[in-house]
PDB file of C-alpha atoms in Angstrom:
ATOM      1  CA  MET Z   1     100.842 102.481 122.401  1.00 41.00           C
ATOM      2  CA  LEU Z   2     102.064 101.109 119.103  1.00 47.00           C
ATOM      3  CA  GLY Z   3     105.727 101.746 118.356  1.00 46.00           C
ATOM      4  CA  HIS Z   4     107.941 102.220 115.364  1.00 47.00           C
ATOM      5  CA  GLY Z   5     111.325 100.711 114.785  1.00 44.00           C
ATOM      6  CA  PRO Z   6     113.300  98.367 112.615  1.00 41.00           C
ATOM      7  CA  SER Z   7     112.704  95.320 114.768  1.00 40.00           C
ATOM      8  CA  VAL Z   8     109.000  95.880 115.498  1.00 45.00           C
ATOM      9  CA  GLU Z   9     107.001  92.910 114.246  1.00 49.00           C
ATOM     10  CA  VAL Z  10     103.496  93.468 115.518  1.00 57.00           C
ATOM     11  CA  LYS Z  11     100.779  91.249 114.125  1.00 66.00           C
ATOM     12  CA  ALA Z  12      98.000  91.403 116.654  1.00 73.00           C
ATOM     13  CA  PRO Z  13      94.635  89.664 116.162  1.00 77.00           C
ATOM     14  CA  GLY Z  14      92.930  92.626 117.828  1.00 87.00           C
ATOM     15  CA  LEU Z  15      94.255  94.991 115.164  1.00 90.00           C
ATOM     16  CA  GLU Z  16      93.223  92.604 112.390  1.00 90.00           C
ATOM     17  CA  ARG Z  17      89.735  92.470 113.874  1.00 92.00           C
ATOM     18  CA  VAL Z  18      89.502  96.276 113.864  1.00 93.00           C
ATOM     19  CA  LEU Z  19      90.742  96.365 110.250  1.00 93.00           C
ATOM     20  CA  ARG Z  20      87.902  94.036 109.309  1.00 92.00           C
ATOM     21  CA  ARG Z  21      85.085  95.342 111.507  1.00 94.00           C
ATOM     22  CA  GLY Z  22      86.085  98.734 112.866  1.00 95.00           C
ATOM     23  CA  SER Z  23      84.840 102.137 111.818  1.00 96.00           C
ATOM     24  CA  ALA Z  24      86.399 103.904 108.844  1.00 96.00           C
ATOM     25  CA  PRO Z  25      88.445 106.255 111.084  1.00 97.00           C
ATOM     26  CA  GLU Z  26      89.761 103.265 113.069  1.00 96.00           C
ATOM     27  CA  ARG Z  27      90.692 101.373 109.899  1.00 96.00           C
ATOM     28  CA  ARG Z  28      92.377 104.491 108.471  1.00 96.00           C
ATOM     29  CA  ALA Z  29      94.412 105.029 111.652  1.00 96.00           C
ATOM     30  CA  ILE Z  30      95.662 101.434 111.749  1.00 95.00           C
ATOM     31  CA  THR Z  31      96.415 101.417 108.030  1.00 95.00           C
ATOM     32  CA  GLU Z  32      98.413 104.656 108.394  1.00 95.00           C
ATOM     33  CA  TRP Z  33     100.327 103.081 111.278  1.00 93.00           C
ATOM     34  CA  ILE Z  34     101.106  99.975 109.205  1.00 93.00           C
ATOM     35  CA  CYS Z  35     102.360 102.152 106.346  1.00 92.00           C
ATOM     36  CA  GLU Z  36     104.750 103.969 108.688  1.00 91.00           C
ATOM     37  CA  LEU Z  37     106.309 100.775 110.057  1.00 89.00           C
ATOM     38  CA  ALA Z  38     109.829  99.803 109.102  1.00 86.00           C
ATOM     39  CA  PRO Z  39     109.871  97.605 105.971  1.00 84.00           C
ATOM     40  CA  GLY Z  40     110.507  94.381 107.883  1.00 82.00           C
ATOM     41  CA  ALA Z  41     107.628  94.993 110.243  1.00 84.00           C
ATOM     42  CA  ARG Z  42     105.339  96.125 107.424  1.00 85.00           C
ATOM     43  CA  ALA Z  43     105.945  92.816 105.605  1.00 86.00           C
ATOM     44  CA  ALA Z  44     103.899  90.983 108.219  1.00 88.00           C
ATOM     45  CA  TRP Z  45     100.906  93.085 107.163  1.00 92.00           C
ATOM     46  CA  ARG Z  46     101.300  92.705 103.378  1.00 93.00           C
ATOM     47  CA  GLU Z  47      98.360  90.330 102.858  1.00 94.00           C
ATOM     48  CA  GLU Z  48      96.126  92.505 105.010  1.00 94.00           C
ATOM     49  CA  LEU Z  49      97.121  95.582 102.982  1.00 96.00           C
ATOM     50  CA  LEU Z  50      96.272  93.691  99.795  1.00 96.00           C
ATOM     51  CA  ARG Z  51      92.849  92.808 101.201  1.00 96.00           C
ATOM     52  CA  LEU Z  52      92.220  96.415 102.241  1.00 97.00           C
ATOM     53  CA  ALA Z  53      93.316  97.772  98.862  1.00 97.00           C
ATOM     54  CA  GLN Z  54      90.939  95.386  97.096  1.00 96.00           C
ATOM     55  CA  ARG Z  55      87.892  95.306  99.312  1.00 96.00           C
ATOM     56  CA  ASP Z  56      87.690  97.992 101.959  1.00 96.00           C
ATOM     57  CA  ARG Z  57      84.481 100.005 101.717  1.00 96.00           C
ATOM     58  CA  ASP Z  58      86.305 103.301 102.430  1.00 97.00           C
ATOM     59  CA  ALA Z  59      88.253 104.844  99.532  1.00 97.00           C
ATOM     60  CA  ASP Z  60      90.723 106.532 101.906  1.00 97.00           C
ATOM     61  CA  VAL Z  61      91.591 103.174 103.472  1.00 97.00           C
ATOM     62  CA  ARG Z  62      92.033 101.659 100.003  1.00 98.00           C
ATOM     63  CA  ALA Z  63      94.304 104.586  99.026  1.00 97.00           C
ATOM     64  CA  LEU Z  64      96.405 104.177 102.177  1.00 97.00           C
ATOM     65  CA  ALA Z  65      96.720 100.433 101.590  1.00 97.00           C
ATOM     66  CA  ILE Z  66      97.809 101.025  97.983  1.00 97.00           C
ATOM     67  CA  ASP Z  67     100.422 103.485  99.262  1.00 95.00           C
ATOM     68  CA  GLY Z  68     101.699 100.980 101.828  1.00 95.00           C
ATOM     69  CA  LEU Z  69     102.008  98.278  99.184  1.00 96.00           C
ATOM     70  CA  ALA Z  70     103.871 100.653  96.881  1.00 94.00           C
ATOM     71  CA  ARG Z  71     106.300 101.547  99.688  1.00 93.00           C
ATOM     72  CA  ALA Z  72     106.929  97.820 100.097  1.00 92.00           C
ATOM     73  CA  ARG Z  73     107.468  97.529  96.310  1.00 92.00           C
ATOM     74  CA  GLU Z  74     104.804  94.805  96.251  1.00 94.00           C
ATOM     75  CA  PRO Z  75     104.347  93.829  92.566  1.00 94.00           C
ATOM     76  CA  ARG Z  76     100.732  92.743  93.095  1.00 95.00           C
ATOM     77  CA  VAL Z  77      99.824  96.395  93.719  1.00 95.00           C
ATOM     78  CA  LEU Z  78     100.139  97.113  89.983  1.00 94.00           C
ATOM     79  CA  GLU Z  79      96.938  95.253  89.096  1.00 93.00           C
ATOM     80  CA  LEU Z  80      95.052  96.824  91.999  1.00 95.00           C
ATOM     81  CA  ALA Z  81      96.327 100.272  91.079  1.00 93.00           C
ATOM     82  CA  ALA Z  82      95.295  99.880  87.442  1.00 90.00           C
ATOM     83  CA  ARG Z  83      91.727  99.182  88.567  1.00 92.00           C
ATOM     84  CA  ALA Z  84      91.796 102.043  91.083  1.00 93.00           C
ATOM     85  CA  LEU Z  85      92.562 104.576  88.333  1.00 88.00           C
ATOM     86  CA  ASP Z  86      88.828 104.622  87.604  1.00 86.00           C
ATOM     87  CA  SER Z  87      87.783 105.127  91.219  1.00 89.00           C
ATOM     88  CA  ALA Z  88      85.367 107.929  92.022  1.00 89.00           C
ATOM     89  CA  ALA Z  89      87.716 109.007  94.837  1.00 92.00           C
ATOM     90  CA  ALA Z  90      90.550 111.378  93.924  1.00 89.00           C
ATOM     91  CA  ALA Z  91      92.784 110.115  96.751  1.00 93.00           C
ATOM     92  CA  GLU Z  92      92.507 106.559  95.480  1.00 94.00           C
ATOM     93  CA  ARG Z  93      93.278 107.578  91.872  1.00 91.00           C
ATOM     94  CA  ARG Z  94      96.288 109.619  93.055  1.00 90.00           C
ATOM     95  CA  ALA Z  95      97.591 106.718  95.186  1.00 94.00           C
ATOM     96  CA  ALA Z  96      97.053 104.301  92.307  1.00 93.00           C
ATOM     97  CA  ALA Z  97      99.026 106.420  89.853  1.00 90.00           C
ATOM     98  CA  ALA Z  98     101.838 106.987  92.362  1.00 92.00           C
ATOM     99  CA  ALA Z  99     101.972 103.247  93.131  1.00 94.00           C
ATOM    100  CA  MET Z 100     102.163 102.338  89.471  1.00 92.00           C
ATOM    101  CA  LEU Z 101     105.074 104.731  88.986  1.00 90.00           C
ATOM    102  CA  ALA Z 102     106.880 103.635  92.153  1.00 91.00           C
ATOM    103  CA  VAL Z 103     106.610  99.923  91.444  1.00 92.00           C
ATOM    104  CA  GLY Z 104     106.260  99.774  87.660  1.00 89.00           C
ATOM    105  CA  GLY Z 105     108.655 102.536  86.622  1.00 84.00           C
ATOM    106  CA  VAL Z 106     108.819 103.792  83.042  1.00 79.00           C
ATOM    107  CA  SER Z 107     106.541 101.101  81.614  1.00 81.00           C
ATOM    108  CA  ALA Z 108     103.870 102.065  84.141  1.00 83.00           C
ATOM    109  CA  ARG Z 109     104.196 105.715  83.124  1.00 82.00           C
ATOM    110  CA  ASP Z 110     103.458 104.692  79.542  1.00 80.00           C
ATOM    111  CA  LYS Z 111     100.393 102.744  80.711  1.00 82.00           C
ATOM    112  CA  LEU Z 112      99.198 105.739  82.736  1.00 83.00           C
ATOM    113  CA  GLU Z 113      99.471 107.951  79.677  1.00 81.00           C
ATOM    114  CA  GLU Z 114      97.585 105.369  77.613  1.00 80.00           C
ATOM    115  CA  HIS Z 115      94.872 105.347  80.272  1.00 78.00           C
ATOM    116  CA  LEU Z 116      94.625 109.130  80.260  1.00 77.00           C
ATOM    117  CA  LEU Z 117      94.466 109.279  76.469  1.00 77.00           C
ATOM    118  CA  GLY Z 118      92.092 106.349  76.103  1.00 74.00           C
ATOM    119  CA  GLU Z 119      89.481 107.253  78.681  1.00 63.00           C
ATOM    120  CA  PRO Z 120      89.596 110.988  79.344  1.00 53.00           C
ATOM    121  CA  GLY Z 121      85.982 111.006  80.547  1.00 54.00           C
ATOM    122  CA  ALA Z 122      86.090 107.980  82.857  1.00 44.00           C
ATOM    123  CA  ALA Z 123      87.221 109.865  85.948  1.00 53.00           C
ATOM    124  CA  PRO Z 124      88.616 113.333  86.641  1.00 63.00           C
ATOM    125  CA  LEU Z 125      92.172 113.433  85.372  1.00 67.00           C
ATOM    126  CA  GLY Z 126      93.803 115.821  87.852  1.00 70.00           C
ATOM    127  CA  PRO Z 127      94.885 113.306  90.515  1.00 73.00           C
ATOM    128  CA  VAL Z 128      96.504 110.999  87.966  1.00 74.00           C
ATOM    129  CA  LEU Z 129      98.290 113.883  86.258  1.00 71.00           C
ATOM    130  CA  GLU Z 130      99.577 115.141  89.611  1.00 73.00           C
ATOM    131  CA  ALA Z 131     101.124 111.749  90.271  1.00 74.00           C
ATOM    132  CA  LEU Z 132     102.986 111.761  86.944  1.00 72.00           C
ATOM    133  CA  GLN Z 133     105.196 114.653  88.159  1.00 68.00           C
ATOM    134  CA  ALA Z 134     107.032 114.829  84.844  1.00 68.00           C
ATOM    135  CA  PRO Z 135     106.664 116.650  81.563  1.00 71.00           C
ATOM    136  CA  PRO Z 136     103.821 115.200  79.466  1.00 73.00           C
ATOM    137  CA  SER Z 137     104.121 113.498  76.124  1.00 78.00           C
ATOM    138  CA  PRO Z 138     103.012 115.417  73.024  1.00 83.00           C
ATOM    139  CA  ALA Z 139      99.789 113.387  73.017  1.00 82.00           C
ATOM    140  CA  LEU Z 140      98.977 114.518  76.566  1.00 76.00           C
ATOM    141  CA  VAL Z 141      99.745 118.107  75.586  1.00 76.00           C
ATOM    142  CA  ASP Z 142      97.223 117.779  72.747  1.00 81.00           C
ATOM    143  CA  LEU Z 143      94.670 116.337  75.183  1.00 75.00           C
ATOM    144  CA  ALA Z 144      95.240 119.269  77.537  1.00 70.00           C
ATOM    145  CA  ALA Z 145      94.679 121.729  74.712  1.00 74.00           C
ATOM    146  CA  ARG Z 146      91.419 120.009  73.722  1.00 75.00           C
ATOM    147  CA  LEU Z 147      90.191 119.914  77.323  1.00 69.00           C
ATOM    148  CA  ALA Z 148      91.116 123.521  77.952  1.00 68.00           C
ATOM    149  CA  ALA Z 149      89.254 124.578  74.802  1.00 71.00           C
ATOM    150  CA  ASP Z 150      86.113 122.659  75.769  1.00 67.00           C
ATOM    151  CA  SER Z 151      83.903 125.204  77.504  1.00 53.00           C
ATOM    152  CA  ALA Z 152      81.660 122.424  78.811  1.00 53.00           C
ATOM    153  CA  ALA Z 153      84.582 120.625  80.500  1.00 51.00           C
ATOM    154  CA  LEU Z 154      84.241 119.877  84.165  1.00 49.00           C
ATOM    155  CA  THR Z 155      86.304 121.863  86.660  1.00 51.00           C
ATOM    156  CA  SER Z 156      88.500 118.858  87.365  1.00 49.00           C
ATOM    157  CA  ARG Z 157      89.293 118.499  83.673  1.00 50.00           C
ATOM    158  CA  SER Z 158      90.150 122.182  83.453  1.00 49.00           C
ATOM    159  CA  SER Z 159      92.389 121.697  86.474  1.00 56.00           C
ATOM    160  CA  ALA Z 160      94.019 118.717  84.757  1.00 56.00           C
ATOM    161  CA  ALA Z 161      94.609 120.790  81.643  1.00 54.00           C
ATOM    162  CA  GLY Z 162      96.138 123.481  83.860  1.00 56.00           C
ATOM    163  CA  THR Z 163      98.460 120.925  85.443  1.00 57.00           C
ATOM    164  CA  LEU Z 164      99.633 119.872  82.003  1.00 54.00           C
ATOM    165  CA  SER Z 165     100.053 123.434  80.786  1.00 55.00           C
ATOM    166  CA  VAL Z 166     102.320 124.271  83.756  1.00 54.00           C
ATOM    167  CA  TRP Z 167     104.823 121.747  82.403  1.00 51.00           C
ATOM    168  CA  LEU Z 168     104.821 123.549  79.074  1.00 51.00           C
ATOM    169  CA  GLN Z 169     106.038 126.835  80.533  1.00 52.00           C
TER     170      GLN Z 169
END
């Protein structure tokens, strides 16, 4: 059984092999375990988390890896997260937005808003808006009003507009 603790430094070739060749549920379980390790122990897995965030074929594994890198305050996650904002998978977009905010701070929030305003049709907006967890800018409020008024808008866009409108109340 794999343990937790501040002094745990487990870097086992068998686990690396499963992360590269195992099934999606196996890769998810190991990635979750890595993310829950103490920071010192997680550091040994940083390069593997970067690889998973970039190249894993399962969006949930990529999202978990992005989360683990954000917890480690790994600056290289910012570039990966920016690309993941356009993922088809909501979990990956949510993790990307949260990682950008956790590691990039206020400047990342501005970039997230720019992304939302610049490409409102690229991917459903809800997961990114949920990650913002702060009142929107006036420009995002205007976007929400336009999306809410668009009767042909997708459900996810209507949900995103609803998320924004909650902040206005």
